[in-house]
Each structure stands twice: as C-alpha cells, then as structure tokens.
PDB file of C-alpha atoms and ligand atoms in Angstrom:
ATOM      1  CA  UNK V   1       7.273   2.378 -32.439  1.00 49.00           C
ATOM      2  CA  UNK V   2       7.796   0.365 -35.578  1.00 69.00           C
ATOM      3  CA  UNK V   3       7.895  -3.099 -34.073  1.00 88.00           C
ATOM      4  CA  UNK V   4       6.489  -5.622 -36.504  1.00 90.00           C
ATOM      5  CA  UNK V   5       3.854  -8.054 -35.179  1.00 92.00           C
ATOM      6  CA  UNK V   6       6.394 -10.882 -35.416  1.00 94.00           C
ATOM      7  CA  UNK V   7       8.845  -8.876 -33.277  1.00 94.00           C
ATOM      8  CA  UNK V   8       6.165  -8.093 -30.719  1.00 95.00           C
ATOM      9  CA  UNK V   9       5.393 -11.791 -30.485  1.00 96.00           C
ATOM     10  CA  UNK V  10       9.097 -12.453 -30.022  1.00 97.00           C
ATOM     11  CA  UNK V  11       9.313 -10.013 -27.084  1.00 97.00           C
ATOM     12  CA  UNK V  12       6.072 -11.312 -25.655  1.00 97.00           C
ATOM     13  CA  UNK V  13       7.633 -14.788 -25.579  1.00 97.00           C
ATOM     14  CA  UNK V  14      10.719 -13.403 -23.823  1.00 97.00           C
ATOM     15  CA  UNK V  15       8.500 -11.664 -21.272  1.00 97.00           C
ATOM     16  CA  UNK V  16       6.448 -14.800 -20.634  1.00 97.00           C
ATOM     17  CA  UNK V  17       9.615 -16.786 -20.043  1.00 97.00           C
ATOM     18  CA  UNK V  18      10.922 -14.166 -17.614  1.00 96.00           C
ATOM     19  CA  UNK V  19       7.634 -13.972 -15.773  1.00 96.00           C
ATOM     20  CA  UNK V  20       7.558 -17.765 -15.371  1.00 97.00           C
ATOM     21  CA  UNK V  21      11.088 -17.628 -13.939  1.00 97.00           C
ATOM     22  CA  UNK V  22      10.251 -14.753 -11.590  1.00 96.00           C
ATOM     23  CA  UNK V  23       7.126 -16.574 -10.373  1.00 95.00           C
ATOM     24  CA  UNK V  24       9.132 -19.709  -9.626  1.00 97.00           C
ATOM     25  CA  UNK V  25      11.751 -17.668  -7.735  1.00 96.00           C
ATOM     26  CA  UNK V  26       9.060 -15.794  -5.820  1.00 96.00           C
ATOM     27  CA  UNK V  27       7.485 -19.086  -4.733  1.00 96.00           C
ATOM     28  CA  UNK V  28      10.860 -20.334  -3.495  1.00 96.00           C
ATOM     29  CA  UNK V  29      11.487 -17.121  -1.566  1.00 96.00           C
ATOM     30  CA  UNK V  30       8.027 -17.214  -0.042  1.00 96.00           C
ATOM     31  CA  UNK V  31       8.774 -20.719   1.237  1.00 96.00           C
ATOM     32  CA  UNK V  32      12.175 -19.565   2.530  1.00 96.00           C
ATOM     33  CA  UNK V  33      10.512 -16.665   4.375  1.00 95.00           C
ATOM     34  CA  UNK V  34       8.040 -19.043   5.974  1.00 95.00           C
ATOM     35  CA  UNK V  35      10.896 -21.283   7.089  1.00 94.00           C
ATOM     36  CA  UNK V  36      12.635 -18.345   8.757  1.00 93.00           C
ATOM     37  CA  UNK V  37       9.375 -17.214  10.324  1.00 92.00           C
ATOM     38  CA  UNK V  38       8.862 -20.697  11.762  1.00 92.00           C
ATOM     39  CA  UNK V  39      12.444 -20.895  13.007  1.00 90.00           C
ATOM     40  CA  UNK V  40      12.010 -17.531  14.687  1.00 86.00           C
ATOM     41  CA  UNK V  41       8.742 -18.632  16.243  1.00 84.00           C
ATOM     42  CA  UNK V  42      10.361 -21.744  17.673  1.00 76.00           C
ATOM     43  CA  UNK V  43      13.250 -19.906  19.244  1.00 64.00           C
ATOM     44  CA  UNK V  44      12.638 -18.139  22.527  1.00 59.00           C
ATOM     45  CA  UNK V  45      11.128 -14.673  22.404  1.00 56.00           C
ATOM     46  CA  UNK V  46      14.221 -13.328  24.109  1.00 56.00           C
ATOM     47  CA  UNK V  47      16.444 -12.531  21.114  1.00 55.00           C
ATOM     48  CA  UNK V  48      19.302 -11.148  23.170  1.00 58.00           C
ATOM     49  CA  UNK V  49      19.999 -14.479  24.811  1.00 61.00           C
ATOM     50  CA  UNK V  50      19.198 -16.580  21.794  1.00 63.00           C
ATOM     51  CA  UNK V  51      22.279 -17.158  19.605  1.00 65.00           C
ATOM     52  CA  UNK V  52      20.063 -17.816  16.563  1.00 68.00           C
ATOM     53  CA  UNK V  53      17.990 -14.659  16.993  1.00 72.00           C
ATOM     54  CA  UNK V  54      20.256 -12.108  15.291  1.00 79.00           C
ATOM     55  CA  UNK V  55      21.225 -14.575  12.523  1.00 87.00           C
ATOM     56  CA  UNK V  56      17.583 -15.189  11.712  1.00 88.00           C
ATOM     57  CA  UNK V  57      16.905 -11.448  11.639  1.00 90.00           C
ATOM     58  CA  UNK V  58      19.704 -10.944   9.138  1.00 92.00           C
ATOM     59  CA  UNK V  59      18.414 -13.847   7.067  1.00 92.00           C
ATOM     60  CA  UNK V  60      14.912 -12.410   7.213  1.00 94.00           C
ATOM     61  CA  UNK V  61      16.022  -8.981   5.940  1.00 95.00           C
ATOM     62  CA  UNK V  62      18.071 -10.572   3.188  1.00 95.00           C
ATOM     63  CA  UNK V  63      15.283 -12.803   1.898  1.00 96.00           C
ATOM     64  CA  UNK V  64      12.531 -10.222   2.254  1.00 96.00           C
ATOM     65  CA  UNK V  65      14.738  -7.739   0.361  1.00 96.00           C
ATOM     66  CA  UNK V  66      15.120 -10.230  -2.487  1.00 96.00           C
ATOM     67  CA  UNK V  67      11.396 -10.891  -2.349  1.00 96.00           C
ATOM     68  CA  UNK V  68      10.598  -7.179  -2.710  1.00 96.00           C
ATOM     69  CA  UNK V  69      13.010  -6.881  -5.649  1.00 95.00           C
ATOM     70  CA  UNK V  70      11.489  -9.850  -7.434  1.00 96.00           C
ATOM     71  CA  UNK V  71       7.956  -8.620  -6.812  1.00 95.00           C
ATOM     72  CA  UNK V  72       8.899  -5.276  -8.378  1.00 95.00           C
ATOM     73  CA  UNK V  73      10.364  -7.081 -11.404  1.00 94.00           C
ATOM     74  CA  UNK V  74       7.185  -9.128 -11.767  1.00 95.00           C
ATOM     75  CA  UNK V  75       5.119  -5.943 -11.713  1.00 95.00           C
ATOM     76  CA  UNK V  76       7.376  -4.446 -14.407  1.00 95.00           C
ATOM     77  CA  UNK V  77       6.763  -7.543 -16.526  1.00 97.00           C
ATOM     78  CA  UNK V  78       3.000  -7.205 -16.028  1.00 96.00           C
ATOM     79  CA  UNK V  79       3.179  -3.595 -17.175  1.00 97.00           C
ATOM     80  CA  UNK V  80       5.146  -4.696 -20.258  1.00 97.00           C
ATOM     81  CA  UNK V  81       2.302  -7.081 -21.176  1.00 96.00           C
ATOM     82  CA  UNK V  82      -0.151  -4.203 -20.806  1.00 97.00           C
ATOM     83  CA  UNK V  83       1.968  -2.061 -23.110  1.00 96.00           C
ATOM     84  CA  UNK V  84       2.066  -4.829 -25.704  1.00 95.00           C
ATOM     85  CA  UNK V  85      -1.731  -4.975 -25.484  1.00 94.00           C
ATOM     86  CA  UNK V  86      -2.242  -1.214 -25.862  1.00 93.00           C
ATOM     87  CA  UNK V  87       0.433  -0.780 -28.530  1.00 93.00           C
ATOM     88  CA  UNK V  88       2.847   1.367 -26.500  1.00 94.00           C
ATOM     89  CA  UNK V  89       5.445  -1.359 -25.984  1.00 96.00           C
ATOM     90  CA  UNK V  90       8.985  -0.370 -26.972  1.00 96.00           C
ATOM     91  CA  UNK V  91       8.378   3.370 -26.497  1.00 96.00           C
ATOM     92  CA  UNK V  92      10.229   5.223 -23.744  1.00 96.00           C
ATOM     93  CA  UNK V  93       7.838   6.386 -20.999  1.00 95.00           C
ATOM     94  CA  UNK V  94       9.891   9.521 -20.344  1.00 96.00           C
ATOM     95  CA  UNK V  95      10.702  10.925 -23.783  1.00 97.00           C
ATOM     96  CA  UNK V  96       8.594   8.885 -26.209  1.00 96.00           C
ATOM     97  CA  UNK V  97      11.596   7.706 -28.237  1.00 96.00           C
ATOM     98  CA  UNK V  98      11.951   4.172 -29.511  1.00 95.00           C
ATOM     99  CA  UNK V  99      13.757   2.086 -26.917  1.00 95.00           C
ATOM    100  CA  UNK V 100      15.523   0.032 -29.547  1.00 93.00           C
ATOM    101  CA  UNK V 101      15.534  -3.687 -30.269  1.00 94.00           C
ATOM    102  CA  UNK V 102      18.944  -4.430 -28.752  1.00 95.00           C
ATOM    103  CA  UNK V 103      17.954  -2.927 -25.428  1.00 96.00           C
ATOM    104  CA  UNK V 104      14.574  -4.684 -25.456  1.00 97.00           C
ATOM    105  CA  UNK V 105      16.338  -7.917 -26.258  1.00 96.00           C
ATOM    106  CA  UNK V 106      18.537  -7.509 -23.169  1.00 95.00           C
ATOM    107  CA  UNK V 107      15.803  -6.094 -20.916  1.00 95.00           C
ATOM    108  CA  UNK V 108      12.371  -6.813 -22.400  1.00 96.00           C
ATOM    109  CA  UNK V 109      10.528  -5.242 -19.457  1.00 96.00           C
ATOM    110  CA  UNK V 110      12.384  -1.931 -19.617  1.00 95.00           C
ATOM    111  CA  UNK V 111      10.255   1.223 -19.735  1.00 95.00           C
ATOM    112  CA  UNK V 112      12.932   3.716 -20.690  1.00 96.00           C
ATOM    113  CA  UNK V 113      15.399   4.290 -23.506  1.00 96.00           C
ATOM    114  CA  UNK V 114      19.072   4.053 -22.572  1.00 95.00           C
ATOM    115  CA  UNK V 115      19.463   7.853 -22.264  1.00 96.00           C
ATOM    116  CA  UNK V 116      16.517   8.250 -19.906  1.00 96.00           C
ATOM    117  CA  UNK V 117      17.528   5.163 -17.917  1.00 95.00           C
ATOM    118  CA  UNK V 118      20.991   6.674 -17.348  1.00 95.00           C
ATOM    119  CA  UNK V 119      19.457  10.007 -16.381  1.00 95.00           C
ATOM    120  CA  UNK V 120      16.990   8.364 -13.961  1.00 92.00           C
ATOM    121  CA  UNK V 121      19.676   6.197 -12.388  1.00 88.00           C
ATOM    122  CA  UNK V 122      21.911   9.227 -11.995  1.00 86.00           C
ATOM    123  CA  UNK V 123      19.125  11.030 -10.161  1.00 73.00           C
ATOM    124  CA  UNK V 124      18.856   8.127  -7.755  1.00 63.00           C
ATOM    125  CA  UNK V 125      22.486   8.810  -6.891  1.00 53.00           C
ATOM    126  CA  UNK V 126      24.094   5.725  -8.387  1.00 45.00           C
TER     127      UNK V 126
HETATM  128 ZN1   ZN K   1      13.782   8.211 -23.176  1.00 52.45          ZN
END
C-alpha cells in the first residue's frame, strides 16, 4: 500500500477519534445494562405475573445486542491500529489489493476492499 506517512497519521487520528467515541458509548451501555439488571433483580422472580418482566427482557436483549456490536467495532479499531503499526494498514485482508483512500476515509477500520466486502456480505446472505 502506498499510503504516505502523513496519510497514515491522518487515518490514525480518525481511528483514535472513533475509538474514543466507541469507548464512551460502551461505557453508557454498560451502565444501561446494569440499570436493567438491577430493575430485574428488584422485580419479583416470577416473570409471568410481573408486568415489567417481559419488557425488561426485551430491553436487556436490545441493549446487550448493541453492546456486542460496539464491542466488535472496538476490536476492529484495535486491529486497525495493529495494522498501522505493522505496515499492513490499507491492504485488503482477502485479496491483498489496496483498499483505497475514499473507502478508508468513510470506514477507517475496514479490513476489506469494496469488492471483497460485497462478496463477504453476500455470503452472509444479506
Ligand atoms: Zn479485496
């Protein structure tokens, strides 16, 4: 990949900003999960007769789903920092092609070029 040092620094800044945002969101979600856990603990163990039981379960699945998603994004950002460090940043993990500046600008943590990303998403059945 022919990213100049100045460009690498630019993407590193983008990644740092995103990771700071993800960390802040993760902290908020962790607090939200604890709130739901507490609310569930306070309600009676008998969910069937507790009007709040099912609502809290739905809320729990929703927030823990978001939490998982964010954690995965944070891990992707961490891997991007590793690739900057070892010089492989900006190269597609599948085919070895340059990912391209425009795509990196939009998704600095991406690991695949647009062609491979489409192929991989297609395989997942989207
Ligand atoms: Zn590729």
